[in-house]
PDB file of C-alpha atoms and ligand atoms in Angstrom:
ATOM      1  CA  MET A  14       6.501 -74.851-148.886  1.00 70.00           C
ATOM      2  CA  ARG A  15       5.152 -75.217-152.608  1.00 88.00           C
ATOM      3  CA  LYS A  16       2.951 -78.833-152.886  1.00 93.00           C
ATOM      4  CA  VAL A  17       2.401 -80.583-156.587  1.00 96.00           C
ATOM      5  CA  LEU A  18       0.741 -83.199-157.289  1.00 97.00           C
ATOM      6  CA  VAL A  19       1.887 -86.007-159.253  1.00 98.00           C
ATOM      7  CA  LEU A  20      -0.080 -88.276-160.198  1.00 98.00           C
ATOM      8  CA  GLU A  21       1.217 -91.610-162.607  1.00 97.00           C
ATOM      9  CA  ASP A  22       0.562 -93.967-162.773  1.00 96.00           C
ATOM     10  CA  GLU A  23       4.355 -95.854-164.403  1.00 94.00           C
ATOM     11  CA  GLU A  24       6.647 -94.978-161.824  1.00 94.00           C
ATOM     12  CA  ASN A  25       9.702 -94.653-163.950  1.00 93.00           C
ATOM     13  CA  ILE A  26       8.053 -91.359-165.269  1.00 93.00           C
ATOM     14  CA  ARG A  27       6.842 -90.346-161.607  1.00 95.00           C
ATOM     15  CA  SER A  28      10.121 -90.966-159.633  1.00 94.00           C
ATOM     16  CA  PHE A  29      11.069 -88.329-162.593  1.00 93.00           C
ATOM     17  CA  VAL A  30       9.557 -86.134-162.172  1.00 95.00           C
ATOM     18  CA  VAL A  31       9.608 -85.815-158.726  1.00 96.00           C
ATOM     19  CA  ILE A  32      13.524 -86.287-158.974  1.00 93.00           C
ATOM     20  CA  ASN A  33      14.043 -83.040-160.812  1.00 92.00           C
ATOM     21  CA  LEU A  34      10.899 -80.974-158.708  1.00 93.00           C
ATOM     22  CA  ARG A  35      12.384 -81.685-155.020  1.00 91.00           C
ATOM     23  CA  ARG A  36      16.007 -80.860-156.783  1.00 88.00           C
ATOM     24  CA  ALA A  37      13.698 -77.279-158.072  1.00 87.00           C
ATOM     25  CA  GLY A  38      12.753 -77.833-155.073  1.00 86.00           C
ATOM     26  CA  TYR A  39       9.283 -78.030-154.183  1.00 91.00           C
ATOM     27  CA  GLU A  40       7.168 -80.772-152.234  1.00 92.00           C
ATOM     28  CA  THR A  41       5.870 -83.023-154.063  1.00 95.00           C
ATOM     29  CA  ILE A  42       2.286 -85.402-153.025  1.00 96.00           C
ATOM     30  CA  GLU A  43       2.842 -88.652-156.006  1.00 97.00           C
ATOM     31  CA  ALA A  44      -0.434 -91.471-156.915  1.00 97.00           C
ATOM     32  CA  GLY A  45      -1.164 -94.262-159.241  1.00 97.00           C
ATOM     33  CA  THR A  46      -4.733 -93.676-159.714  1.00 97.00           C
ATOM     34  CA  GLY A  47      -6.893 -91.708-159.925  1.00 97.00           C
ATOM     35  CA  GLU A  48      -8.257 -92.088-156.957  1.00 97.00           C
ATOM     36  CA  GLU A  49      -5.361 -91.773-155.269  1.00 97.00           C
ATOM     37  CA  ALA A  50      -4.414 -88.311-156.395  1.00 97.00           C
ATOM     38  CA  LEU A  51      -8.527 -86.533-154.974  1.00 97.00           C
ATOM     39  CA  GLU A  52      -7.554 -88.410-151.813  1.00 96.00           C
ATOM     40  CA  ALA A  53      -4.455 -87.353-151.860  1.00 96.00           C
ATOM     41  CA  LEU A  54      -6.377 -83.514-152.227  1.00 95.00           C
ATOM     42  CA  GLU A  55      -8.335 -83.520-149.947  1.00 93.00           C
ATOM     43  CA  HIS A  56      -6.095 -84.710-146.684  1.00 93.00           C
ATOM     44  CA  HIS A  57      -3.698 -81.706-148.883  1.00 92.00           C
ATOM     45  CA  PRO A  58      -4.966 -78.349-149.238  1.00 89.00           C
ATOM     46  CA  ASP A  59      -2.441 -76.233-149.948  1.00 89.00           C
ATOM     47  CA  ILE A  60      -1.796 -78.316-152.941  1.00 93.00           C
ATOM     48  CA  LYS A  61      -1.540 -75.537-155.080  1.00 91.00           C
ATOM     49  CA  VAL A  62       0.320 -77.187-158.626  1.00 95.00           C
ATOM     50  CA  ALA A  63      -1.043 -80.731-159.904  1.00 97.00           C
ATOM     51  CA  LEU A  64       0.127 -82.941-163.110  1.00 97.00           C
ATOM     52  CA  LEU A  65      -1.801 -84.826-164.381  1.00 96.00           C
ATOM     53  CA  ASP A  66      -0.854 -87.722-166.948  1.00 94.00           C
ATOM     54  CA  ILE A  67      -4.753 -88.423-168.878  1.00 91.00           C
ATOM     55  CA  MET A  68      -3.989 -92.413-168.728  1.00 90.00           C
ATOM     56  CA  LEU A  69      -4.251 -94.645-166.352  1.00 93.00           C
ATOM     57  CA  PRO A  70      -6.207 -97.113-164.750  1.00 93.00           C
ATOM     58  CA  GLY A  71      -9.846 -96.474-163.875  1.00 94.00           C
ATOM     59  CA  ILE A  72     -10.864 -92.820-163.877  1.00 95.00           C
ATOM     60  CA  ASP A  73      -8.073 -91.236-166.653  1.00 93.00           C
ATOM     61  CA  GLY A  74      -7.157 -87.523-166.784  1.00 93.00           C
ATOM     62  CA  PHE A  75      -9.499 -85.760-167.883  1.00 92.00           C
ATOM     63  CA  GLU A  76     -11.346 -86.785-164.792  1.00 94.00           C
ATOM     64  CA  VAL A  77      -9.527 -86.197-162.863  1.00 96.00           C
ATOM     65  CA  CYS A  78      -9.154 -82.617-164.031  1.00 95.00           C
ATOM     66  CA  ARG A  79     -13.634 -82.010-163.748  1.00 94.00           C
ATOM     67  CA  ARG A  80     -13.545 -83.183-160.443  1.00 95.00           C
ATOM     68  CA  ILE A  81     -11.274 -81.101-158.878  1.00 95.00           C
ATOM     69  CA  ARG A  82     -12.154 -77.837-161.017  1.00 92.00           C
ATOM     70  CA  ALA A  83     -15.762 -78.675-159.449  1.00 90.00           C
ATOM     71  CA  MET A  84     -13.923 -78.346-156.088  1.00 87.00           C
ATOM     72  CA  ASP A  85     -10.942 -75.310-156.642  1.00 82.00           C
ATOM     73  CA  ASN A  86     -10.794 -73.296-159.464  1.00 81.00           C
ATOM     74  CA  ARG A  87      -7.318 -72.207-157.942  1.00 85.00           C
ATOM     75  CA  ILE A  88      -5.140 -74.558-157.230  1.00 91.00           C
ATOM     76  CA  GLY A  89      -3.144 -75.086-161.325  1.00 92.00           C
ATOM     77  CA  ILE A  90      -3.496 -77.848-163.943  1.00 94.00           C
ATOM     78  CA  ILE A  91      -0.944 -79.496-165.508  1.00 93.00           C
ATOM     79  CA  MET A  92      -2.070 -82.086-168.138  1.00 91.00           C
ATOM     80  CA  LEU A  93       0.738 -84.895-168.929  1.00 90.00           C
ATOM     81  CA  THR A  94       0.108 -85.899-172.778  1.00 84.00           C
ATOM     82  CA  ALA A  95       1.375 -88.316-174.629  1.00 79.00           C
ATOM     83  CA  ARG A  96       2.708 -87.388-178.792  1.00 64.00           C
ATOM     84  CA  THR A  97       0.810 -88.607-179.809  1.00 65.00           C
ATOM     85  CA  GLN A  98      -2.260 -87.415-178.446  1.00 63.00           C
ATOM     86  CA  GLU A  99      -3.000 -84.153-180.163  1.00 61.00           C
ATOM     87  CA  MET A 100      -6.167 -84.362-178.746  1.00 65.00           C
ATOM     88  CA  ASP A 101      -5.472 -84.119-175.373  1.00 67.00           C
ATOM     89  CA  LYS A 102      -4.709 -81.006-175.310  1.00 67.00           C
ATOM     90  CA  VAL A 103      -7.581 -79.821-176.235  1.00 70.00           C
ATOM     91  CA  THR A 104      -9.671 -82.232-174.640  1.00 75.00           C
ATOM     92  CA  GLY A 105      -7.688 -81.351-171.010  1.00 71.00           C
ATOM     93  CA  LEU A 106      -7.800 -77.110-171.338  1.00 76.00           C
ATOM     94  CA  MET A 107     -11.534 -78.088-172.259  1.00 75.00           C
ATOM     95  CA  THR A 108     -12.394 -80.115-168.713  1.00 81.00           C
ATOM     96  CA  GLY A 109     -10.697 -76.202-167.168  1.00 86.00           C
ATOM     97  CA  ALA A 110      -6.865 -77.512-167.241  1.00 90.00           C
ATOM     98  CA  ASP A 111      -4.559 -74.653-167.132  1.00 88.00           C
ATOM     99  CA  ASP A 112      -1.100 -76.048-169.218  1.00 87.00           C
ATOM    100  CA  TYR A 113      -0.089 -79.271-171.086  1.00 86.00           C
ATOM    101  CA  VAL A 114       2.821 -80.904-171.722  1.00 88.00           C
ATOM    102  CA  THR A 115       4.131 -83.004-173.905  1.00 86.00           C
ATOM    103  CA  LYS A 116       5.480 -86.575-173.003  1.00 86.00           C
ATOM    104  CA  PRO A 117       8.406 -86.644-173.199  1.00 85.00           C
ATOM    105  CA  PHE A 118       9.170 -83.774-171.405  1.00 88.00           C
ATOM    106  CA  SER A 119      13.014 -82.321-170.234  1.00 89.00           C
ATOM    107  CA  PRO A 120      13.253 -81.628-166.995  1.00 87.00           C
ATOM    108  CA  ALA A 121      13.497 -77.630-167.257  1.00 88.00           C
ATOM    109  CA  GLU A 122      10.724 -78.249-169.209  1.00 89.00           C
ATOM    110  CA  LEU A 123       8.806 -79.656-166.750  1.00 91.00           C
ATOM    111  CA  THR A 124      10.644 -77.122-164.164  1.00 91.00           C
ATOM    112  CA  ALA A 125       9.799 -73.810-166.178  1.00 90.00           C
ATOM    113  CA  ARG A 126       5.752 -75.163-166.857  1.00 91.00           C
ATOM    114  CA  VAL A 127       5.229 -75.824-162.810  1.00 93.00           C
ATOM    115  CA  ASP A 128       7.373 -72.187-161.944  1.00 89.00           C
ATOM    116  CA  ALA A 129       5.545 -70.192-164.718  1.00 87.00           C
ATOM    117  CA  LEU A 130       2.160 -71.913-162.912  1.00 87.00           C
ATOM    118  CA  PHE A 131       3.448 -71.418-159.134  1.00 85.00           C
ATOM    119  CA  ARG A 132       3.509 -67.614-160.598  1.00 80.00           C
ATOM    120  CA  ARG A 133      -0.014 -67.323-161.522  1.00 77.00           C
ATOM    121  CA  THR A 134      -1.296 -68.910-159.153  1.00 71.00           C
ATOM    122  CA  GLY A 135      -1.032 -66.522-157.057  1.00 59.00           C
ATOM    123  CA  GLY A 136       2.430 -67.634-154.542  1.00 51.00           C
ATOM    124  CA  GLU A 137       4.140 -64.158-155.417  1.00 45.00           C
ATOM    125  CA  ALA A 138       2.342 -60.885-153.949  1.00 40.00           C
ATOM    126  CA  GLU A 139       1.724 -57.739-156.456  1.00 41.00           C
ATOM    127  CA  VAL A 140       0.271 -53.279-156.609  1.00 41.00           C
ATOM    128  CA  LEU A 141      -2.529 -53.513-156.730  1.00 42.00           C
ATOM    129  CA  PRO A 142      -4.028 -50.821-158.689  1.00 50.00           C
ATOM    130  CA  ALA A 143      -7.559 -51.073-157.960  1.00 59.00           C
ATOM    131  CA  ASP A 144      -9.584 -53.669-156.026  1.00 82.00           C
ATOM    132  CA  GLU A 145     -12.066 -53.869-158.258  1.00 83.00           C
ATOM    133  CA  ILE A 146     -13.565 -53.043-162.219  1.00 85.00           C
ATOM    134  CA  TYR A 147     -16.935 -52.396-163.179  1.00 84.00           C
ATOM    135  CA  GLN A 148     -18.162 -52.382-166.647  1.00 85.00           C
ATOM    136  CA  PRO A 149     -21.288 -53.480-166.909  1.00 84.00           C
ATOM    137  CA  PRO A 150     -22.904 -56.617-166.359  1.00 91.00           C
ATOM    138  CA  PHE A 151     -19.202 -57.735-165.306  1.00 93.00           C
ATOM    139  CA  ARG A 152     -17.394 -56.819-162.086  1.00 92.00           C
ATOM    140  CA  LEU A 153     -14.341 -57.819-161.458  1.00 92.00           C
ATOM    141  CA  ASN A 154     -12.722 -58.405-157.692  1.00 91.00           C
ATOM    142  CA  ILE A 155      -8.661 -57.720-157.483  1.00 86.00           C
ATOM    143  CA  ARG A 156      -8.448 -58.899-153.501  1.00 83.00           C
ATOM    144  CA  ASN A 157     -10.504 -61.901-154.149  1.00 86.00           C
ATOM    145  CA  ARG A 158      -9.797 -62.757-157.372  1.00 90.00           C
ATOM    146  CA  THR A 159     -13.285 -63.615-158.649  1.00 93.00           C
ATOM    147  CA  LEU A 160     -16.153 -61.698-161.434  1.00 96.00           C
ATOM    148  CA  GLU A 161     -19.133 -61.397-161.248  1.00 95.00           C
ATOM    149  CA  LYS A 162     -22.061 -60.848-163.818  1.00 94.00           C
ATOM    150  CA  ASN A 163     -25.689 -59.576-162.794  1.00 90.00           C
ATOM    151  CA  GLY A 164     -24.203 -59.566-159.428  1.00 89.00           C
ATOM    152  CA  GLN A 165     -23.675 -64.099-159.765  1.00 93.00           C
ATOM    153  CA  ARG A 166     -20.563 -64.784-159.482  1.00 95.00           C
ATOM    154  CA  VAL A 167     -18.646 -66.741-162.813  1.00 96.00           C
ATOM    155  CA  LYS A 168     -16.573 -69.029-161.663  1.00 94.00           C
ATOM    156  CA  LEU A 169     -12.913 -69.031-163.149  1.00 94.00           C
ATOM    157  CA  THR A 170      -9.563 -70.527-162.837  1.00 92.00           C
ATOM    158  CA  GLN A 171      -6.864 -68.242-162.455  1.00 90.00           C
ATOM    159  CA  VAL A 172      -5.960 -68.510-166.254  1.00 91.00           C
ATOM    160  CA  GLU A 173      -8.920 -67.268-167.138  1.00 95.00           C
ATOM    161  CA  TYR A 174      -9.025 -63.910-164.559  1.00 95.00           C
ATOM    162  CA  GLY A 175      -5.615 -63.438-166.373  1.00 94.00           C
ATOM    163  CA  ILE A 176      -7.509 -62.880-169.115  1.00 96.00           C
ATOM    164  CA  VAL A 177     -10.499 -60.968-167.631  1.00 97.00           C
ATOM    165  CA  ARG A 178      -8.555 -58.584-166.106  1.00 94.00           C
ATOM    166  CA  LEU A 179      -6.681 -58.131-169.511  1.00 95.00           C
ATOM    167  CA  PHE A 180      -9.057 -57.230-171.636  1.00 96.00           C
ATOM    168  CA  MET A 181     -10.674 -55.410-169.161  1.00 93.00           C
ATOM    169  CA  GLU A 182      -8.040 -53.460-168.142  1.00 89.00           C
ATOM    170  CA  ASN A 183      -7.476 -52.557-171.851  1.00 90.00           C
ATOM    171  CA  GLN A 184     -11.881 -52.437-173.242  1.00 87.00           C
ATOM    172  CA  GLY A 185     -12.189 -51.975-177.164  1.00 88.00           C
ATOM    173  CA  LYS A 186      -7.845 -52.204-177.487  1.00 91.00           C
ATOM    174  CA  ALA A 187      -7.449 -55.143-179.295  1.00 94.00           C
ATOM    175  CA  LEU A 188      -4.467 -57.747-178.928  1.00 96.00           C
ATOM    176  CA  SER A 189      -3.177 -59.594-180.502  1.00 96.00           C
ATOM    177  CA  ARG A 190      -3.417 -63.452-179.379  1.00 95.00           C
ATOM    178  CA  GLU A 191       0.909 -62.911-178.942  1.00 93.00           C
ATOM    179  CA  GLU A 192       0.058 -59.709-176.188  1.00 93.00           C
ATOM    180  CA  ILE A 193      -2.378 -62.143-174.250  1.00 95.00           C
ATOM    181  CA  LEU A 194       0.389 -65.017-174.126  1.00 93.00           C
ATOM    182  CA  ASP A 195       2.795 -63.169-173.307  1.00 91.00           C
ATOM    183  CA  ALA A 196       0.498 -60.999-170.838  1.00 91.00           C
ATOM    184  CA  VAL A 197      -1.261 -64.524-169.273  1.00 92.00           C
ATOM    185  CA  TRP A 198       1.379 -67.324-169.331  1.00 89.00           C
ATOM    186  CA  GLY A 199       3.984 -65.225-168.632  1.00 85.00           C
ATOM    187  CA  LYS A 200       7.458 -63.903-171.916  1.00 79.00           C
ATOM    188  CA  ASP A 201       9.223 -67.005-170.709  1.00 78.00           C
ATOM    189  CA  TYR A 202       5.988 -69.735-171.488  1.00 80.00           C
ATOM    190  CA  PHE A 203       7.328 -71.826-174.351  1.00 75.00           C
ATOM    191  CA  GLY A 204       3.655 -73.547-175.799  1.00 77.00           C
ATOM    192  CA  GLU A 205       1.450 -72.755-178.739  1.00 86.00           C
ATOM    193  CA  LEU A 206      -0.679 -69.721-178.831  1.00 88.00           C
ATOM    194  CA  LYS A 207      -3.538 -72.483-179.293  1.00 90.00           C
ATOM    195  CA  ILE A 208      -3.743 -72.473-175.009  1.00 91.00           C
ATOM    196  CA  VAL A 209      -4.720 -68.969-175.629  1.00 94.00           C
ATOM    197  CA  ASP A 210      -8.248 -70.040-178.379  1.00 94.00           C
ATOM    198  CA  VAL A 211      -8.626 -72.255-176.310  1.00 93.00           C
ATOM    199  CA  ASN A 212      -8.486 -70.735-173.377  1.00 94.00           C
ATOM    200  CA  ILE A 213     -11.153 -67.922-174.976  1.00 96.00           C
ATOM    201  CA  ARG A 214     -13.090 -70.872-175.925  1.00 95.00           C
ATOM    202  CA  ARG A 215     -13.505 -71.751-172.392  1.00 95.00           C
ATOM    203  CA  LEU A 216     -13.990 -68.371-171.127  1.00 96.00           C
ATOM    204  CA  ARG A 217     -17.112 -67.690-174.345  1.00 97.00           C
ATOM    205  CA  ILE A 218     -18.673 -70.508-172.723  1.00 96.00           C
ATOM    206  CA  LYS A 219     -19.415 -69.211-168.822  1.00 96.00           C
ATOM    207  CA  ILE A 220     -19.150 -65.767-169.633  1.00 96.00           C
ATOM    208  CA  GLU A 221     -21.134 -65.577-173.100  1.00 96.00           C
ATOM    209  CA  ASP A 222     -24.466 -64.538-173.017  1.00 94.00           C
ATOM    210  CA  ASN A 223     -24.741 -66.703-177.103  1.00 94.00           C
ATOM    211  CA  PRO A 224     -20.994 -68.557-177.041  1.00 93.00           C
ATOM    212  CA  THR A 225     -21.720 -69.343-180.645  1.00 91.00           C
ATOM    213  CA  SER A 226     -21.912 -65.458-181.183  1.00 92.00           C
ATOM    214  CA  PRO A 227     -19.900 -63.251-178.445  1.00 94.00           C
ATOM    215  CA  MET A 228     -20.687 -59.891-177.289  1.00 93.00           C
ATOM    216  CA  TYR A 229     -18.297 -59.241-174.780  1.00 95.00           C
ATOM    217  CA  ILE A 230     -14.875 -61.384-176.092  1.00 97.00           C
ATOM    218  CA  ASN A 231     -14.946 -60.505-179.857  1.00 95.00           C
ATOM    219  CA  THR A 232     -12.864 -62.456-182.308  1.00 95.00           C
ATOM    220  CA  VAL A 233     -10.714 -59.957-184.402  1.00 94.00           C
ATOM    221  CA  TRP A 234      -9.586 -61.935-187.224  1.00 92.00           C
ATOM    222  CA  GLY A 235      -5.620 -62.811-188.408  1.00 91.00           C
ATOM    223  CA  PHE A 236      -4.888 -60.469-184.938  1.00 93.00           C
ATOM    224  CA  GLY A 237      -6.354 -61.655-181.680  1.00 96.00           C
ATOM    225  CA  TYR A 238      -9.281 -60.247-179.317  1.00 97.00           C
ATOM    226  CA  LYS A 239     -10.795 -57.455-178.181  1.00 96.00           C
ATOM    227  CA  TRP A 240     -12.567 -56.797-174.910  1.00 95.00           C
ATOM    228  CA  GLY A 241     -16.405 -54.943-176.124  1.00 88.00           C
ATOM    229  CA  GLY A 242     -17.175 -53.393-178.705  1.00 67.00           C
TER     230      GLY A 242
HETATM  231 CA1   CA B  17      -0.304 -93.516-168.175  1.00 84.53          CA
END
């Protein structure tokens, strides 16, 4: 069963989300506070995707996201943001979320995002061309979906892993933001290109020696990004 955690303190929104996810074939675990959500994750380690509202009584959705990421990089996280809180999207992604949905959202939009994240979090088997890609100082293990830099593990989210893999498979090639979005988020993803930039920014902090003057992920102005020289 594909399990989704739904953290939302407003009951009518939560039941709207839950009903629609169940209709789409998901099992849902509900939480009304961040504390309940973290507890639910302990009891259900098989939860693959978490939907996190931001404004909550007690700890907020960003803090929940941070605490989940401190324990688990594999779970998919979607933030539920309010239309008026544009900055929430960036903040949410910087704390480790994979995606965000702006309220009010349609059931179709929500389930499309959850479906896409399930595919990316490794729900579907894929044929692997090689076990690893080694481009010093990086070693990408495709079987385990892990990255090492100088032999040290770099903790990546599934989205970050997808971006690094795309880069390493296309060393030295300029990739447009659209190409990156299609390859990592999927062609059916209907979010904004900005999500690419935010994830790259986060990734640079994790892998660059000096994120403000990157050596590995280079910006191709007005186009996109390039891995290596
Ligand atoms: Ca709320």
